[in-house]
JSON list of C-alpha atoms and ligand atoms in Angstrom, two decimals:
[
{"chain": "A", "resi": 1, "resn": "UNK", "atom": "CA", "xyz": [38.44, 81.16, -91.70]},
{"chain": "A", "resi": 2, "resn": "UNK", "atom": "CA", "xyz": [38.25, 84.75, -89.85]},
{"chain": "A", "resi": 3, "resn": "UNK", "atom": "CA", "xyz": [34.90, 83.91, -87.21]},
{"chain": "A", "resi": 4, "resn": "UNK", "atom": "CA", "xyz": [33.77, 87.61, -86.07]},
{"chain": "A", "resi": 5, "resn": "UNK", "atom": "CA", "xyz": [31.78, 87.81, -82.85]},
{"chain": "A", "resi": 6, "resn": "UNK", "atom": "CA", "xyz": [30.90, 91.01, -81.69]},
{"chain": "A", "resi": 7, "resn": "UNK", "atom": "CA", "xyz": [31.01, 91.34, -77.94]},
{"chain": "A", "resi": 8, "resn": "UNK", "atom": "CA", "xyz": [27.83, 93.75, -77.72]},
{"chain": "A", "resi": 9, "resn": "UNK", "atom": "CA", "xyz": [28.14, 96.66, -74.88]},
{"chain": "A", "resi": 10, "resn": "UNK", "atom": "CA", "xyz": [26.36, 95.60, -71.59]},
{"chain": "A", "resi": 11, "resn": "UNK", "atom": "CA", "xyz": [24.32, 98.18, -70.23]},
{"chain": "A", "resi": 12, "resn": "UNK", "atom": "CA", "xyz": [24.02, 96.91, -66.37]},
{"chain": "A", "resi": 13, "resn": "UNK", "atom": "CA", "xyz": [22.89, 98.35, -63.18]},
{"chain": "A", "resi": 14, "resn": "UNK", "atom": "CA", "xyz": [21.02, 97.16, -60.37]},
{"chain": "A", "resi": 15, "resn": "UNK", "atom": "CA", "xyz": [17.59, 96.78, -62.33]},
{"chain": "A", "resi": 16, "resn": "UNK", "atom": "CA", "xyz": [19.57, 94.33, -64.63]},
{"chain": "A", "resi": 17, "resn": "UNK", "atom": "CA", "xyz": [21.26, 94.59, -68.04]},
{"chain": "A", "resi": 18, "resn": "UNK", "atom": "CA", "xyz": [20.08, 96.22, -71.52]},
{"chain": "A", "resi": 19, "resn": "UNK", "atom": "CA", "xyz": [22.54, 95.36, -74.68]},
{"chain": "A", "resi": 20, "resn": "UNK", "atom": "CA", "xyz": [21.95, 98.11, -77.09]},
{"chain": "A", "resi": 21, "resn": "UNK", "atom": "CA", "xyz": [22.89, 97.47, -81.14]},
{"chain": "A", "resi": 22, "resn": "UNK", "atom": "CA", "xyz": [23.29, 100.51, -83.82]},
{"chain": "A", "resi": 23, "resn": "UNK", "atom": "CA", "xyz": [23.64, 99.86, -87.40]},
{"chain": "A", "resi": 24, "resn": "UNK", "atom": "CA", "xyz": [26.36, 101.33, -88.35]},
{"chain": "A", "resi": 25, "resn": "UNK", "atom": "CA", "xyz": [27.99, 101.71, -85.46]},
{"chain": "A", "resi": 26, "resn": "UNK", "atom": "CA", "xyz": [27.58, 98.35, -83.20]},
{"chain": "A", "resi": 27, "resn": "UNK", "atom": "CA", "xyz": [27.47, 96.36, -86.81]},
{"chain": "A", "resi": 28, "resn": "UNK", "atom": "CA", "xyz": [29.07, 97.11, -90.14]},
{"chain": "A", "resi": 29, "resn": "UNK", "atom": "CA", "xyz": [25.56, 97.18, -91.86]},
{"chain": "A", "resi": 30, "resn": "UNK", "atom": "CA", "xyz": [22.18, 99.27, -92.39]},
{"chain": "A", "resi": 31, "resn": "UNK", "atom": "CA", "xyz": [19.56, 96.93, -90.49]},
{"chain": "A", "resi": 32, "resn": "UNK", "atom": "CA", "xyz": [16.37, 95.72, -93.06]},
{"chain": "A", "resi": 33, "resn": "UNK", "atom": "CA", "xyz": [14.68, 93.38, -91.29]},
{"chain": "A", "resi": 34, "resn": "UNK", "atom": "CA", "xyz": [15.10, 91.40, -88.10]},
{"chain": "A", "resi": 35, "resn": "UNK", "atom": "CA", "xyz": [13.53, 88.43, -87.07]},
{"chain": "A", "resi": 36, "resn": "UNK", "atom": "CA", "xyz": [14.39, 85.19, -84.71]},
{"chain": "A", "resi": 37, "resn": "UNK", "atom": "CA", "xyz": [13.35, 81.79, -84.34]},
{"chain": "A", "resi": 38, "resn": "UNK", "atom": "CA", "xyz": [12.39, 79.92, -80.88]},
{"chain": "A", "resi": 39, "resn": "UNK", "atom": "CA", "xyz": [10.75, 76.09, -79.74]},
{"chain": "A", "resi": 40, "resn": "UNK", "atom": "CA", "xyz": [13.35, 74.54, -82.19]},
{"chain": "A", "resi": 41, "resn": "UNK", "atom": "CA", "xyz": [12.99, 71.02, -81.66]},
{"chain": "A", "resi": 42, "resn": "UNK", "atom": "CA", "xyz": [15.59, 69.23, -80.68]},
{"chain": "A", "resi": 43, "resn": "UNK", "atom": "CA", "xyz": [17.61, 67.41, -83.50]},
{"chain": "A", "resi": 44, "resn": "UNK", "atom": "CA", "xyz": [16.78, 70.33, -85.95]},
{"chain": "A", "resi": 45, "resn": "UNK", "atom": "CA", "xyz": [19.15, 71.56, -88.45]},
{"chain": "A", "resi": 46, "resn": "UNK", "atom": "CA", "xyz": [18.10, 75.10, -89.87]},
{"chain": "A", "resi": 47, "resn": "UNK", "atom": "CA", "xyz": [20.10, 77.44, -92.50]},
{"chain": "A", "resi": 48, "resn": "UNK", "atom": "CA", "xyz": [21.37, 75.17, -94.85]},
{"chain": "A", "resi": 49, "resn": "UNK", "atom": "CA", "xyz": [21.80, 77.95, -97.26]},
{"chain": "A", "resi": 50, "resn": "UNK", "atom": "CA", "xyz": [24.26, 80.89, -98.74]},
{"chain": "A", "resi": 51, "resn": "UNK", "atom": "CA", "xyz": [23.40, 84.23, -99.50]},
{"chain": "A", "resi": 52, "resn": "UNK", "atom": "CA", "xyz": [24.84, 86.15, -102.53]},
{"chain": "A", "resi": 53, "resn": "UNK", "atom": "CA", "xyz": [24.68, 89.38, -100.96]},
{"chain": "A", "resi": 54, "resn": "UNK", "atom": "CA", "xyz": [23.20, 89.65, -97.30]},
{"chain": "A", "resi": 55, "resn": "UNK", "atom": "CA", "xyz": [24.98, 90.10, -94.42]},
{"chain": "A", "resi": 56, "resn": "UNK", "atom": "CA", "xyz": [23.88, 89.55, -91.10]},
{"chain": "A", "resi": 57, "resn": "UNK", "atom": "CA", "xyz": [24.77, 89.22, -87.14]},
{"chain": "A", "resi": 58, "resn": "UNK", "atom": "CA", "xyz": [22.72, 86.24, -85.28]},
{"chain": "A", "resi": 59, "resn": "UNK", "atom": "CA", "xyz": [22.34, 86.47, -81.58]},
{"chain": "A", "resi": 60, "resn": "UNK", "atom": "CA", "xyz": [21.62, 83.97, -79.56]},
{"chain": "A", "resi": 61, "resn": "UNK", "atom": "CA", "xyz": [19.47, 86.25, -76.75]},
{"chain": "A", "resi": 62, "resn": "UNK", "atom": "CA", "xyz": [18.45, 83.32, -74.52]},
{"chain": "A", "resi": 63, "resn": "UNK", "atom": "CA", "xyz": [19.67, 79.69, -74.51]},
{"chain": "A", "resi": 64, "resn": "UNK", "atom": "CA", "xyz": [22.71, 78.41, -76.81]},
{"chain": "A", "resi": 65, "resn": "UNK", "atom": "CA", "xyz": [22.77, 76.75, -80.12]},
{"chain": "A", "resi": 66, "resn": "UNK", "atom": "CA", "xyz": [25.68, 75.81, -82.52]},
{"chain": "A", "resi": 67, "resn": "UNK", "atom": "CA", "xyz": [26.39, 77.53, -86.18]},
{"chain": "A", "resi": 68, "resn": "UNK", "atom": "CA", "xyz": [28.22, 75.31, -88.51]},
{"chain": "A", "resi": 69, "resn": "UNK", "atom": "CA", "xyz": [30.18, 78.57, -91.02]},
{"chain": "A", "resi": 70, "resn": "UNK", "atom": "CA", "xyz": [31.46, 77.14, -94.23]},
{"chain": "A", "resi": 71, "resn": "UNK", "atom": "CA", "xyz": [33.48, 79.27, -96.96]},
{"chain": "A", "resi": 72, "resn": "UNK", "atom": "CA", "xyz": [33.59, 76.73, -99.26]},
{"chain": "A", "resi": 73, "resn": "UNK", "atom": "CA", "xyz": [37.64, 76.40, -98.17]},
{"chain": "A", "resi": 74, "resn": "UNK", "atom": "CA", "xyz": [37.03, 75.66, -94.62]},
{"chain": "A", "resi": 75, "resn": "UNK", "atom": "CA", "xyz": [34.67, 74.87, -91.96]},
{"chain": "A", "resi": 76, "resn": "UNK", "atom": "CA", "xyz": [34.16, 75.81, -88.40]},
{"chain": "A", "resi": 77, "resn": "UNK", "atom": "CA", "xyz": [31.66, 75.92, -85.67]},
{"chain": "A", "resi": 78, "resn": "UNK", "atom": "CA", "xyz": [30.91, 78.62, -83.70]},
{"chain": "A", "resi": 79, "resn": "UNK", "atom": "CA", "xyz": [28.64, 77.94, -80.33]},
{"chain": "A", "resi": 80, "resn": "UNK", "atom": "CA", "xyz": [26.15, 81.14, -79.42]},
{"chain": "A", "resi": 81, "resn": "UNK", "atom": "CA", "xyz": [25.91, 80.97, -75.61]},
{"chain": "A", "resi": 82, "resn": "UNK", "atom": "CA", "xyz": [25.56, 84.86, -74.56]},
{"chain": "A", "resi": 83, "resn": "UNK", "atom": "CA", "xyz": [22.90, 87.37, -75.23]},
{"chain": "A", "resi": 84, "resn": "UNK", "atom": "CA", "xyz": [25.60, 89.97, -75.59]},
{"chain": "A", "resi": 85, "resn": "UNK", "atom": "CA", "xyz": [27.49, 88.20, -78.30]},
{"chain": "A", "resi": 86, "resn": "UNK", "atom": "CA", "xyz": [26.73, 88.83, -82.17]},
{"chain": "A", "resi": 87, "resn": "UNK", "atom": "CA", "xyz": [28.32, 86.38, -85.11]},
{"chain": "A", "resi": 88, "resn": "UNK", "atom": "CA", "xyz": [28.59, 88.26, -87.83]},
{"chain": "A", "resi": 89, "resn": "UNK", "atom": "CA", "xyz": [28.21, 85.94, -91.18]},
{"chain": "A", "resi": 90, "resn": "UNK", "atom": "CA", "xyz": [29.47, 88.24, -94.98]},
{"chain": "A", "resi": 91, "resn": "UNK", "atom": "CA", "xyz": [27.92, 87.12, -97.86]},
{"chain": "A", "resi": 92, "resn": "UNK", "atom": "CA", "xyz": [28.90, 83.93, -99.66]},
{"chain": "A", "resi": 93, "resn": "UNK", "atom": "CA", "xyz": [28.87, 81.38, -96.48]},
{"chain": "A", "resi": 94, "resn": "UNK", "atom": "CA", "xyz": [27.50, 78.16, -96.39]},
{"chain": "A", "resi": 95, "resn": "UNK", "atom": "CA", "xyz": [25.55, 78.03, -92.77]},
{"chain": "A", "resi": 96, "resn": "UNK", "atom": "CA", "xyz": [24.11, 75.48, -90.93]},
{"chain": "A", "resi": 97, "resn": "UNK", "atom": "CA", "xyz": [22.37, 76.44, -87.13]},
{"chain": "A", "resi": 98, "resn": "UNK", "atom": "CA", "xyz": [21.70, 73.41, -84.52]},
{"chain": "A", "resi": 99, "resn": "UNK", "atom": "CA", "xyz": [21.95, 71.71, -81.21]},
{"chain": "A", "resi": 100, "resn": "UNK", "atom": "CA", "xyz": [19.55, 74.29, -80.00]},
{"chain": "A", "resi": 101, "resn": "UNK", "atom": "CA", "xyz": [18.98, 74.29, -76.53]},
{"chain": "A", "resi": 102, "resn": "UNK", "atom": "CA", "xyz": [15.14, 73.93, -75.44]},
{"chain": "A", "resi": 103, "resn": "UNK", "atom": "CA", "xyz": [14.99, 77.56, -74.43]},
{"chain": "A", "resi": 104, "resn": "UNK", "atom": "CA", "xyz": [17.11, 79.35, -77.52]},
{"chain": "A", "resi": 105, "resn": "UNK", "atom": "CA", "xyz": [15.64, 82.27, -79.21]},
{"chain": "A", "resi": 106, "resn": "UNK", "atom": "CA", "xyz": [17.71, 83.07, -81.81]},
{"chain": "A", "resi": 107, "resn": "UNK", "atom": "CA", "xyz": [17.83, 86.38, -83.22]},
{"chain": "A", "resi": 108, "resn": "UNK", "atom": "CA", "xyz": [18.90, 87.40, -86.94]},
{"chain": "A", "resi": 109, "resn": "UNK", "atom": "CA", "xyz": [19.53, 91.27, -87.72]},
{"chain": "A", "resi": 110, "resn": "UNK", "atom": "CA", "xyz": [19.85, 91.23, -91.59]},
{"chain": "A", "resi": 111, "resn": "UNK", "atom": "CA", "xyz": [21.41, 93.70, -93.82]},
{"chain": "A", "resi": 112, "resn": "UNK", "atom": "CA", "xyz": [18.16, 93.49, -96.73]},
{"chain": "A", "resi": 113, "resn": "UNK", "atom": "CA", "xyz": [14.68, 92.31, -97.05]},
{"chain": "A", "resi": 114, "resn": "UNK", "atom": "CA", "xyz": [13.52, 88.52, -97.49]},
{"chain": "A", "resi": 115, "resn": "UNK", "atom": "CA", "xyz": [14.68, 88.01, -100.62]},
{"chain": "A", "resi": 116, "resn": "UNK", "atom": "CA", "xyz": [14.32, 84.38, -102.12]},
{"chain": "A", "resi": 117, "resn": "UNK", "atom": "CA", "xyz": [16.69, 85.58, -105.46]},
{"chain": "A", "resi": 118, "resn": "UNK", "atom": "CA", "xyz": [19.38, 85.98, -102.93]},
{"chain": "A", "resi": 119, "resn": "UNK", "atom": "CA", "xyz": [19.51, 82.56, -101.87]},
{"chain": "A", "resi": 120, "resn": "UNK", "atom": "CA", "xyz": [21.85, 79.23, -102.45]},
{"chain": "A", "resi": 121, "resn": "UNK", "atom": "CA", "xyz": [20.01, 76.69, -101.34]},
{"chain": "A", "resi": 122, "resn": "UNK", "atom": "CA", "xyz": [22.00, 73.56, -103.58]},
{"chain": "A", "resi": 123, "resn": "UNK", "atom": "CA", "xyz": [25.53, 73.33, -101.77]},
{"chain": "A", "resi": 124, "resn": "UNK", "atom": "CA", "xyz": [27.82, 72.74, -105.12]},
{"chain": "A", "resi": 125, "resn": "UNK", "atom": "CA", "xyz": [26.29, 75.76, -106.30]},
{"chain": "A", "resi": 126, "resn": "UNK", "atom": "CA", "xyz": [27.72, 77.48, -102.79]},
{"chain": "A", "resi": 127, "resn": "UNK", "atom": "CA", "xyz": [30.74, 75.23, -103.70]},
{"chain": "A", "resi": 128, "resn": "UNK", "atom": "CA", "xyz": [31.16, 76.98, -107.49]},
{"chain": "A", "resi": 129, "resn": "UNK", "atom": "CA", "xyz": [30.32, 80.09, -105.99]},
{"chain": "A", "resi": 130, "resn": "UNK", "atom": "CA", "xyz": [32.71, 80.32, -103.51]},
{"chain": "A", "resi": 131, "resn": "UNK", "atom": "CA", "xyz": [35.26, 79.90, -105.66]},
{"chain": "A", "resi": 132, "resn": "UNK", "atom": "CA", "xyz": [35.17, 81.94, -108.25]},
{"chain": "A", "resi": 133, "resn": "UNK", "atom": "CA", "xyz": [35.00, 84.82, -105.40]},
{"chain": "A", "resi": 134, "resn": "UNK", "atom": "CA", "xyz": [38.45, 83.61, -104.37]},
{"chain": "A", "resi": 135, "resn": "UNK", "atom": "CA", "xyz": [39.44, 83.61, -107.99]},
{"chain": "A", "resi": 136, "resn": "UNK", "atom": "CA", "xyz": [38.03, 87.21, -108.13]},
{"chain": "A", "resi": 137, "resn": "UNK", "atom": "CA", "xyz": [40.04, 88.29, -105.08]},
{"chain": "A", "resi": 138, "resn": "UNK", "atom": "CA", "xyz": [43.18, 86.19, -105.90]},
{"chain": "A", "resi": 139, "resn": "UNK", "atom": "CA", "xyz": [43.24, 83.69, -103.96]},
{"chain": "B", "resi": 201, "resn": "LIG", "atom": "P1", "xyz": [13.62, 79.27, -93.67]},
{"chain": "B", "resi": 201, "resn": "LIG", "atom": "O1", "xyz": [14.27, 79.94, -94.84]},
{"chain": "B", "resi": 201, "resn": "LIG", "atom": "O2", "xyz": [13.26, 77.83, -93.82]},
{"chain": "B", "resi": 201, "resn": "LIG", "atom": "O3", "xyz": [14.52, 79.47, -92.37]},
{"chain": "B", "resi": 201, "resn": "LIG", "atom": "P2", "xyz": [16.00, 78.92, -92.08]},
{"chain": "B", "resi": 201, "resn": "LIG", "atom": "O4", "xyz": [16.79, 79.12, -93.33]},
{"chain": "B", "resi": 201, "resn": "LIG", "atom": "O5", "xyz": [16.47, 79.79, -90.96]},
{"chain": "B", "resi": 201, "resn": "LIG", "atom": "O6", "xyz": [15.93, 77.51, -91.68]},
{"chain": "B", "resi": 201, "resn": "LIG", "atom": "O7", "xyz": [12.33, 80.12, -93.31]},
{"chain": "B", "resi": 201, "resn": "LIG", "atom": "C1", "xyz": [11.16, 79.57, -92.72]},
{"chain": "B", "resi": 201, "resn": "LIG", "atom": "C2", "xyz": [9.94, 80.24, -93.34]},
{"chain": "B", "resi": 201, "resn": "LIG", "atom": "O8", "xyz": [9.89, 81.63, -93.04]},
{"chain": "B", "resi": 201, "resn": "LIG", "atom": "C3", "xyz": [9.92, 80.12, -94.86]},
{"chain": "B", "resi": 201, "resn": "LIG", "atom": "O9", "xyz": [8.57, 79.90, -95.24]},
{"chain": "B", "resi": 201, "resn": "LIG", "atom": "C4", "xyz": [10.34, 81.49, -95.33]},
{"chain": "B", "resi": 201, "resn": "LIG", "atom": "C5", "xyz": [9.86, 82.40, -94.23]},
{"chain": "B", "resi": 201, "resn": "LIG", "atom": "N1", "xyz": [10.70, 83.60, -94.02]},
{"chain": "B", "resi": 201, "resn": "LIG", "atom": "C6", "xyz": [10.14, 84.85, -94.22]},
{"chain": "B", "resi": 201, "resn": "LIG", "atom": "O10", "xyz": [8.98, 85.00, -94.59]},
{"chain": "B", "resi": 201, "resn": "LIG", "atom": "N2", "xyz": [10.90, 85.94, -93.97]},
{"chain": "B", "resi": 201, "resn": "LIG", "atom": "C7", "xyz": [12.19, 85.84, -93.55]},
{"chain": "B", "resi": 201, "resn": "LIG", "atom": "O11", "xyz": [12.86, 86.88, -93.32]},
{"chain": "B", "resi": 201, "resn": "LIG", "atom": "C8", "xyz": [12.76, 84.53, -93.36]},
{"chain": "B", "resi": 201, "resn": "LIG", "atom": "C9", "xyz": [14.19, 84.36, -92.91]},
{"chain": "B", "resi": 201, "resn": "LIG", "atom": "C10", "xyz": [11.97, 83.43, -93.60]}
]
């Protein structure tokens, strides 16, 4: 499976260092909405889901935690462990987010609004999904 992490510009002097993101330019995508999750408890597994149509780049901006990618073909896992790295996740992939560290914000940047319609929450619908997208693109 083709795992894109964006290695974010690092904006660093003296005072420290700024990482600036532009949609469009830094990521592929128009930004919607953002938002990030922190004082995950340990053992928690988040995501669990597919999207039909979002698209979105999670950053891990303090701490580390582990994203489990799924295509429905393949599997991999991807740890977040720099605030200047951004995993960029296309529509149609299964994801699962854990092992986050007690100090892990992690941040989403997402390509539309909350929208529950967009959502595969039931994995063999993800499963039936994800392949007839392959069978659209001839695979
Ligand atoms: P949830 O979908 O369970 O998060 P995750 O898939 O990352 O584990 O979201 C938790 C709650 O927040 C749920 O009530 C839906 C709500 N929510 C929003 O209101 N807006 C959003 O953009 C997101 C991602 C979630």
């Amino acid at each position: 499976m083709e795992i894109k992490i964006y290695n974010f510009k690092q904006m660093g002097d003296e005072r420290g260092t700024l990482v600036p993101i532009e949609a469009g330019i830094d990521i592929p995508f128009p930004i919607k909405r953002v938002y990030y999750m922190y004082g995950t408890g340990r053992g928690v597994r988040r995501g669990l889901h597919a999207h039909k149509t979002l698209q979105q780049v999670l950053i891990c901006v303090h701490g580390t935690c582990k994203i489990l990618l799924d295509d429905g073909n393949e599997k991999a896992i991807v740890e977040l462990n720099q605030p200047y790295h951004g995993l960029y996740i296309r529509e149609n992939i299964w994801r699962e987010m854990f092992d986050f560290s007690e100090d892990a914000v992690l941040m989403v940047l997402a390509s539309d609004h909350y929208k529950e319609e967009d959502y595969i929450r039931d994995y063999d619908e993800f499963l039936r999904s994800a392949k007839a997208g392959y069978w659209e693109d001839g695979d």
